[in-house]
XYZ file of C-alpha atoms in Angstrom:
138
model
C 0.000 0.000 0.000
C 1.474 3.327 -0.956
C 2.367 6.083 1.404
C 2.530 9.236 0.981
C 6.927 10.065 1.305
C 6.306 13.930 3.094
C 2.931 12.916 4.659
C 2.748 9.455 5.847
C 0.062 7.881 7.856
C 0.354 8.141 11.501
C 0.523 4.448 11.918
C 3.168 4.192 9.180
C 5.060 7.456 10.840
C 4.859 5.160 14.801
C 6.154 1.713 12.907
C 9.123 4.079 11.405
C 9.748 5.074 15.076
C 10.167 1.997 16.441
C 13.172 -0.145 17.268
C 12.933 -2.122 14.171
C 16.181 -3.918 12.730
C 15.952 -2.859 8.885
C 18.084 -3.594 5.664
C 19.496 -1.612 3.176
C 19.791 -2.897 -0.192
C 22.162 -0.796 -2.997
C 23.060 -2.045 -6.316
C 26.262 -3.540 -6.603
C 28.499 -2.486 -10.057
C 26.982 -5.002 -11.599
C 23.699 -4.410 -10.961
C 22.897 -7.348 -8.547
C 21.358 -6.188 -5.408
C 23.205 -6.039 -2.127
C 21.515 -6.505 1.207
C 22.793 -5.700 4.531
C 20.799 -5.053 8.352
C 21.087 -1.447 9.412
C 19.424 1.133 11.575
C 17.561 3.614 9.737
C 15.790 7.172 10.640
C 12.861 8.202 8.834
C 12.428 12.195 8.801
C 9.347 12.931 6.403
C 9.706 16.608 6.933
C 12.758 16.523 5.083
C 12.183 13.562 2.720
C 14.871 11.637 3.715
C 16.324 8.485 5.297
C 19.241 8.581 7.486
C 21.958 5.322 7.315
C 25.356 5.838 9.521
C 28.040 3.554 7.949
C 31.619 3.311 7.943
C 33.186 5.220 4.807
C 34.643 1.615 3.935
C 31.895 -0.446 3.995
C 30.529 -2.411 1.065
C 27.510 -0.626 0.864
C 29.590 3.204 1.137
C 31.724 1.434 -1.938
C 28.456 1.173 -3.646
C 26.773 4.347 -2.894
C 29.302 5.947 -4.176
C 30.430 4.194 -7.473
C 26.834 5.258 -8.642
C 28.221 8.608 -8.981
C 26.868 12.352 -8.097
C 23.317 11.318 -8.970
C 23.045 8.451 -5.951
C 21.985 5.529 -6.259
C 18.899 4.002 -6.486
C 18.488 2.252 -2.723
C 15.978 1.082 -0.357
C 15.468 0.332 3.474
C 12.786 -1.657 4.351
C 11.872 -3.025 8.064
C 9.165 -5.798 8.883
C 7.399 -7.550 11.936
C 5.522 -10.082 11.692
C 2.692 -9.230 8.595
C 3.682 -5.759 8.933
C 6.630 -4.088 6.520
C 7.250 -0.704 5.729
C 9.922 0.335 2.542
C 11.325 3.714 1.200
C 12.250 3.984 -2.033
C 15.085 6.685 -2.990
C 18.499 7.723 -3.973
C 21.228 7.540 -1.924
C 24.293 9.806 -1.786
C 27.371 9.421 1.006
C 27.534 12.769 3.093
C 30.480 13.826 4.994
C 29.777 16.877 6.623
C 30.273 16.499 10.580
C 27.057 18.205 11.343
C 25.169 16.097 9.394
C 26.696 12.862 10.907
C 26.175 14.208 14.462
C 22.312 14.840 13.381
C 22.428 11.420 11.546
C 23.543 9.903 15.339
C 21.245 11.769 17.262
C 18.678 10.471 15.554
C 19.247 6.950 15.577
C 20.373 7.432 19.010
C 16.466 8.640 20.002
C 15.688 5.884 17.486
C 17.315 3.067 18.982
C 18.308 3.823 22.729
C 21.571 3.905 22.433
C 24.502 6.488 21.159
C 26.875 4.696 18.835
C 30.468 4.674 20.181
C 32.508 7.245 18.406
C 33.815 6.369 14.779
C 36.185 8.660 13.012
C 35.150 6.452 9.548
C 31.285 7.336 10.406
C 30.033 8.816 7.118
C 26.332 9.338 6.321
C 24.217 7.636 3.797
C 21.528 9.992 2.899
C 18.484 9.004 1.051
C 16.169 11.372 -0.881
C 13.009 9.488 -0.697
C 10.904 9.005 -3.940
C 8.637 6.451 -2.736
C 7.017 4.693 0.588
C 4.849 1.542 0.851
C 4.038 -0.832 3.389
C 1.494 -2.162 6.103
C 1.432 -0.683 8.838
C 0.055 -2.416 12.242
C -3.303 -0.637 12.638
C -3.953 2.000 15.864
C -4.100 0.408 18.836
């Protein structure tokens, strides 16, 4: 079921805010998908989704070979029947203020502060697309 990316449902917006385990999936050179488990932050405002990685991880490596234009990514997170995905492209941003936002909010996220990393980097998404099912209001 489709979301809307700057306006999602409520109960979409709560099962992005959750401590879910997601993965990440980028295109390797060749075009084959690779899938890893990360912790992602959903910020609708902005459009984006938030990915702290190492700057030489496999999936940094891929990010980046697509070029200036990103990459075509996309995180998805499930429990039980339930799944939510974002669709978007993904560039690797190195500004320090945007990692330290990046950690803060997978910090509130996920309870806990990452220890410090002087290879952090952040994958940035600009989200083109959401879908999912969310678990209905309580």
């Amino acid at each position: 079921m489709a979301e809307d990316v700057r306006n999602p449902s409520p109960e979409y917006l709560a099962f992005w805010r959750e401590y879910h385990l997601c993965t990440l999936t980028t295109p390797r050179p060749d075009g084959s998908p690779h899938v890893v488990p990360v912790g992602v932050t959903y910020d609708p405002e902005a459009g984006l989704a938030r990915v702290i990685a190492n700057r030489h991880s496999t999936k940094v490596a891929n990010v980046r070979a697509a070029g200036a234009a990103g990459a075509p990514v996309a995180v998805c997170q499930a429990k039980g029947r339930h799944w939510a995905t974002l669709e978007g492209r993904a560039t690797v941003r190195t500004e320090p203020e945007l990692i330290a936002d990046a950690v803060r909010r997978y910090s509130e996220r996920y309870g806990r502060t990452p220890a410090p990393n002087p290879d952090r980097v952040l994958i940035e998404i600009t989200l083109n697309r959401a879908m999912g099912r969310a678990p209905d209001p309580a």
